[in-house]
mmCIF file of C-alpha atoms and ligand atoms in Angstrom:
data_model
loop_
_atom_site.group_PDB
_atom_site.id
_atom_site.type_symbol
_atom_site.label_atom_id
_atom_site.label_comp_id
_atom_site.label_asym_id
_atom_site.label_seq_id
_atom_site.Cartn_x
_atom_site.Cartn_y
_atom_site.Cartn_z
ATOM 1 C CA UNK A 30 -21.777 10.828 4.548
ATOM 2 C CA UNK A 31 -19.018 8.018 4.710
ATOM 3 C CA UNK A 32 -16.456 8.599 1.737
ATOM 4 C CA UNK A 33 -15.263 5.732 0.131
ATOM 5 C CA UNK A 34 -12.536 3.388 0.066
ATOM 6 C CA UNK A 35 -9.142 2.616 -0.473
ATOM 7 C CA UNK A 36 -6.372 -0.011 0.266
ATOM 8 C CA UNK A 37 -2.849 0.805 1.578
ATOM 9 C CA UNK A 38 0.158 -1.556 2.456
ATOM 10 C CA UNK A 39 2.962 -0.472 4.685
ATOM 11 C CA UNK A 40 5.561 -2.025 3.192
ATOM 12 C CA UNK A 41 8.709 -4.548 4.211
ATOM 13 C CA UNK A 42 11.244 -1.665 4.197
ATOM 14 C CA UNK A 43 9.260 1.464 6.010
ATOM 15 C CA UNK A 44 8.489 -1.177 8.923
ATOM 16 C CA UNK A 45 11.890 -2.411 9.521
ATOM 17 C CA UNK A 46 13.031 0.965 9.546
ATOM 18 C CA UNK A 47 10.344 1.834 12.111
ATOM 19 C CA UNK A 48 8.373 4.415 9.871
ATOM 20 C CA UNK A 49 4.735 2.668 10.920
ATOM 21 C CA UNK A 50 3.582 5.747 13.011
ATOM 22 C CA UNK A 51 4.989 8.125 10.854
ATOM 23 C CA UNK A 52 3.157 6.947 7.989
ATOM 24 C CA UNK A 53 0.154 6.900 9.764
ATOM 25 C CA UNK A 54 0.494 10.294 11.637
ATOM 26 C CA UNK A 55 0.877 11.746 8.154
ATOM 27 C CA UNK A 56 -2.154 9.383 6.815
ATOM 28 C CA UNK A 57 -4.659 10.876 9.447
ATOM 29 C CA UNK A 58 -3.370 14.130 9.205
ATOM 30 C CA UNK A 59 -4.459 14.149 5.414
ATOM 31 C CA UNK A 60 -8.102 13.158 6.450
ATOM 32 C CA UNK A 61 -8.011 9.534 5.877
ATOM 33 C CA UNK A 62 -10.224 7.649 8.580
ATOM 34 C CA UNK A 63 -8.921 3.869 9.643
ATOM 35 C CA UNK A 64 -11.580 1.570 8.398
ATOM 36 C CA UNK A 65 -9.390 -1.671 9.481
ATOM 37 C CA UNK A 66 -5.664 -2.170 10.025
ATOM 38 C CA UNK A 67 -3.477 -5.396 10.799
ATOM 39 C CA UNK A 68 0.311 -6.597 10.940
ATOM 40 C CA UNK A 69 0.923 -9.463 8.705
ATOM 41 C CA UNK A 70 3.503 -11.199 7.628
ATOM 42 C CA UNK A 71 2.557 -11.957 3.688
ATOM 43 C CA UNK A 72 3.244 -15.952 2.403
ATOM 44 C CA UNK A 73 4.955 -16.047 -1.148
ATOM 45 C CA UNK A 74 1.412 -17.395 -2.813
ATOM 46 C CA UNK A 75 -0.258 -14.479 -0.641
ATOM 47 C CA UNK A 76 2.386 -11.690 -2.657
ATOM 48 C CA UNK A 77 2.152 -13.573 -5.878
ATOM 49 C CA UNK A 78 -1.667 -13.789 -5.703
ATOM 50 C CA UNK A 79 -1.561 -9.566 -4.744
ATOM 51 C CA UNK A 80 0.456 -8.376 -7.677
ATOM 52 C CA UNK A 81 -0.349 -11.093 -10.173
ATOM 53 C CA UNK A 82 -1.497 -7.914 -12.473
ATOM 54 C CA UNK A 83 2.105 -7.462 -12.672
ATOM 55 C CA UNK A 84 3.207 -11.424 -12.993
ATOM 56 C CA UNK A 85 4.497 -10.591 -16.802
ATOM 57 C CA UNK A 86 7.027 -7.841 -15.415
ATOM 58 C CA UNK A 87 10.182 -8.562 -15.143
ATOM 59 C CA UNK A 88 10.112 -6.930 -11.950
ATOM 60 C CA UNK A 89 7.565 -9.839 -10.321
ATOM 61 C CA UNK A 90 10.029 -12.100 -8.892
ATOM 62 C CA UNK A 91 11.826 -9.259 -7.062
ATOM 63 C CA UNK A 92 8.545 -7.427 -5.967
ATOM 64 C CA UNK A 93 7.168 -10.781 -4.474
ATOM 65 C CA UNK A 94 10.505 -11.594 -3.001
ATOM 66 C CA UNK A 95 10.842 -8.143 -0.863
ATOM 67 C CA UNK A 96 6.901 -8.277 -0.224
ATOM 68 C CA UNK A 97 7.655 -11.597 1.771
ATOM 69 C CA UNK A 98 10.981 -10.292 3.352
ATOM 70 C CA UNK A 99 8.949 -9.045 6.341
ATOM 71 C CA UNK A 100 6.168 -7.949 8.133
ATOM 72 C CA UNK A 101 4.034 -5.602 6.693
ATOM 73 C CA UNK A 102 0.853 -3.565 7.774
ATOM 74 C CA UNK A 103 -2.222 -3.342 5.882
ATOM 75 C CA UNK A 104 -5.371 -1.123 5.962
ATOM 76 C CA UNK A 105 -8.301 0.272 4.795
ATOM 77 C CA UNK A 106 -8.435 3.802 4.221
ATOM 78 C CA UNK A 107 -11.829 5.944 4.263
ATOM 79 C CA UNK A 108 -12.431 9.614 2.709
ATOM 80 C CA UNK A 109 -14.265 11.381 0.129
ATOM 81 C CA UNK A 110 -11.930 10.412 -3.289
ATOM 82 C CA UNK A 111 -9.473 8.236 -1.235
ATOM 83 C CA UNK A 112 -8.051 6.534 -4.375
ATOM 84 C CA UNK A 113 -7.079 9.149 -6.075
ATOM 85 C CA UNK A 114 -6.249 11.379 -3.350
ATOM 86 C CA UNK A 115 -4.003 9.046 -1.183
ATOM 87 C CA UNK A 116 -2.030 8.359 -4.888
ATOM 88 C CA UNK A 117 -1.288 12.057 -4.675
ATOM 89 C CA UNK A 118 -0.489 11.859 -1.135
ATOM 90 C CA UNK A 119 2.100 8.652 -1.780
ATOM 91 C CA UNK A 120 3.875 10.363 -4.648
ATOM 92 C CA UNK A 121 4.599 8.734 -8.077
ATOM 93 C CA UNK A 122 6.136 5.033 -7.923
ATOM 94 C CA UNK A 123 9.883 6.063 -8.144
ATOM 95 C CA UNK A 124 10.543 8.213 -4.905
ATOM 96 C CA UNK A 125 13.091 9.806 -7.470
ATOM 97 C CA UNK A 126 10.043 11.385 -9.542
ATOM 98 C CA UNK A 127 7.658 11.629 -5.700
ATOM 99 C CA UNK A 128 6.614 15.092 -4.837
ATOM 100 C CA UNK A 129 8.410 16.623 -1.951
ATOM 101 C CA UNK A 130 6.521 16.123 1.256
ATOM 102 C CA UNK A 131 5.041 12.749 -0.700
ATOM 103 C CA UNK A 132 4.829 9.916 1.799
ATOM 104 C CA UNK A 133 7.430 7.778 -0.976
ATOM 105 C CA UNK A 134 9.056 11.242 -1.335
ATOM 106 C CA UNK A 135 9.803 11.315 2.420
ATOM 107 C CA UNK A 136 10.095 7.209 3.244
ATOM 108 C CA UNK A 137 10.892 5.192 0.067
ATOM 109 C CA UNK A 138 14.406 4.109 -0.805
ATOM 110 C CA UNK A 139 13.947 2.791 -4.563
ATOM 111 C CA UNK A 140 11.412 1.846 -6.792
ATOM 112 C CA UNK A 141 11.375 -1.004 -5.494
ATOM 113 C CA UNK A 142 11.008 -0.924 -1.949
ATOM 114 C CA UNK A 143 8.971 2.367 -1.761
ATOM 115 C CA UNK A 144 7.955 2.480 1.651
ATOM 116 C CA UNK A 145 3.465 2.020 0.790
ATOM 117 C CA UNK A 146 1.014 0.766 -1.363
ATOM 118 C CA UNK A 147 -2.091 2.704 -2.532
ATOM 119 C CA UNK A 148 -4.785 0.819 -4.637
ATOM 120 C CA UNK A 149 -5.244 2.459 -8.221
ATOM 121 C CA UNK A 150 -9.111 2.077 -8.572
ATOM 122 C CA UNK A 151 -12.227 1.966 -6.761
ATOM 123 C CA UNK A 152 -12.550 -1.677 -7.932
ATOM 124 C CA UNK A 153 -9.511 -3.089 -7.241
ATOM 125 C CA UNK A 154 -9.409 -1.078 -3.907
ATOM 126 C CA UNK A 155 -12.718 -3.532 -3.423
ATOM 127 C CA UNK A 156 -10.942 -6.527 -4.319
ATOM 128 C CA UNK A 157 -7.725 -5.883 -2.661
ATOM 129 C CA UNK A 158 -9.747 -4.646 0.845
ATOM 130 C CA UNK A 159 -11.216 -8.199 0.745
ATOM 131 C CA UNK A 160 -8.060 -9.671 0.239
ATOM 132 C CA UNK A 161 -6.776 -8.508 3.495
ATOM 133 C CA UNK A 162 -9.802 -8.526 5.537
ATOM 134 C CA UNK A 163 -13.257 -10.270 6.207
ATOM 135 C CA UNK A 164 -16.460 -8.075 6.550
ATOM 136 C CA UNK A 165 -16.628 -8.246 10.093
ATOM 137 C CA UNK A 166 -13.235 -6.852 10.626
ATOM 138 C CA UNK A 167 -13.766 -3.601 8.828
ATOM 139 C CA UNK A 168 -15.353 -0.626 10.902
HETATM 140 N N1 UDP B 14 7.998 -2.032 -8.902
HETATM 141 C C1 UDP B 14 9.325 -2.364 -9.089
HETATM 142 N N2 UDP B 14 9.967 -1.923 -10.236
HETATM 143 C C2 UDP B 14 9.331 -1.196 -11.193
HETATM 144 C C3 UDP B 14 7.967 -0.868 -10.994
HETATM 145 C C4 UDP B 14 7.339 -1.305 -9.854
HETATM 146 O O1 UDP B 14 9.928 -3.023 -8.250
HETATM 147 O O2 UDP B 14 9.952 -0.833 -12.191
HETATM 148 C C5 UDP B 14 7.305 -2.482 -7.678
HETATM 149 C C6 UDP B 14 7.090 -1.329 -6.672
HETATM 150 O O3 UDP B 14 7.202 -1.862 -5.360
HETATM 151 C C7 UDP B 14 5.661 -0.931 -7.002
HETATM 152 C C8 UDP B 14 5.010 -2.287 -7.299
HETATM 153 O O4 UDP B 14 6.015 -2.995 -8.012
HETATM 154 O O5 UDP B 14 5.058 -0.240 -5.934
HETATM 155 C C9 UDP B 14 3.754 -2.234 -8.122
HETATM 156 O O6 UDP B 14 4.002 -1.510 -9.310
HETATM 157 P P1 UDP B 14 2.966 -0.417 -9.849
HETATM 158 O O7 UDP B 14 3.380 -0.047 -11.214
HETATM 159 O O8 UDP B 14 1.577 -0.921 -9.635
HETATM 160 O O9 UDP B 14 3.275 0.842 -8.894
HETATM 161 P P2 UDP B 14 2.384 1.504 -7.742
HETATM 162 O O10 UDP B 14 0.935 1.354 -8.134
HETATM 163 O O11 UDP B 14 2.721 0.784 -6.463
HETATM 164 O O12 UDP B 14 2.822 2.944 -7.703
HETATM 165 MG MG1 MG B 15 -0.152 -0.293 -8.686
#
């Protein structure tokens, strides 16, 4: 039976430090299946639009600024619990507070520019899945 869903963002700083197939190795090692994947190089309205949960925070203008500061690569993430257990397998927010062998724990440099993102429902890993990709280009 396919598992369901999740929605993960490589972010700015793990891709310019060339951390893409790590991530991933350590992704399908954990049991996560690639539902769809894509470079992409996010617009400021495209960032804004993403985190405007967070457009209050003081952090906003920063977050949006280093989303947009390079490429990044997106996917969809399949397995039984995949929200909750690819949270657990990023590590907390702050690599400072990640678990050790965390994938922030491991590739994140602040709390800032933490290396991934992992969606933090099953409905907003809907919504943000759609974001990034059409119907037909999920598998
Ligand atoms: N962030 C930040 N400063 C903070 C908290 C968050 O720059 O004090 C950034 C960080 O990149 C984080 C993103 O905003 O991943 C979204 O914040 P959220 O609280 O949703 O953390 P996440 O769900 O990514 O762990
Ligand atoms: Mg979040």
């Amino acid at each position: 039976m396919a598992g369901n869903r999740t929605l993960t963002m490589i972010k700015p700083d793990a891709v310019k430090d060339g951390h893409i197939g790590a991530i991933l190795a350590h992704i399908n090692k954990a049991g996560f299946r690639l539902v769809a994947m894509k470079m992409t190089h996010l617009t400021t309205a495209k960032a804004q639009a993403f985190y405007a949960v967070h457009k209050e925070r003081p952090f906003y203008g920063e977050l949006v600024e280093f989303m947009t500061s390079g490429p990044i690569v997106a996917a969809v993430l399949e397995k039984d619990n995949a929200v909750e257990d690819f949270r657990k397998l990023i590590g907390a927010t702050n690599p400072a507070d990640a678990a050790p062998g965390t994938i922030r724990a491991l590739y994140a440099k602040n709390v800032g520019e933490n290396a991934v993102h992992g969606s933090d429902s099953d409905e907003n890993a809907a919504i943000e899945g759609a974001f990034h990709f059409g119907g037909t280009e999920m598998f």
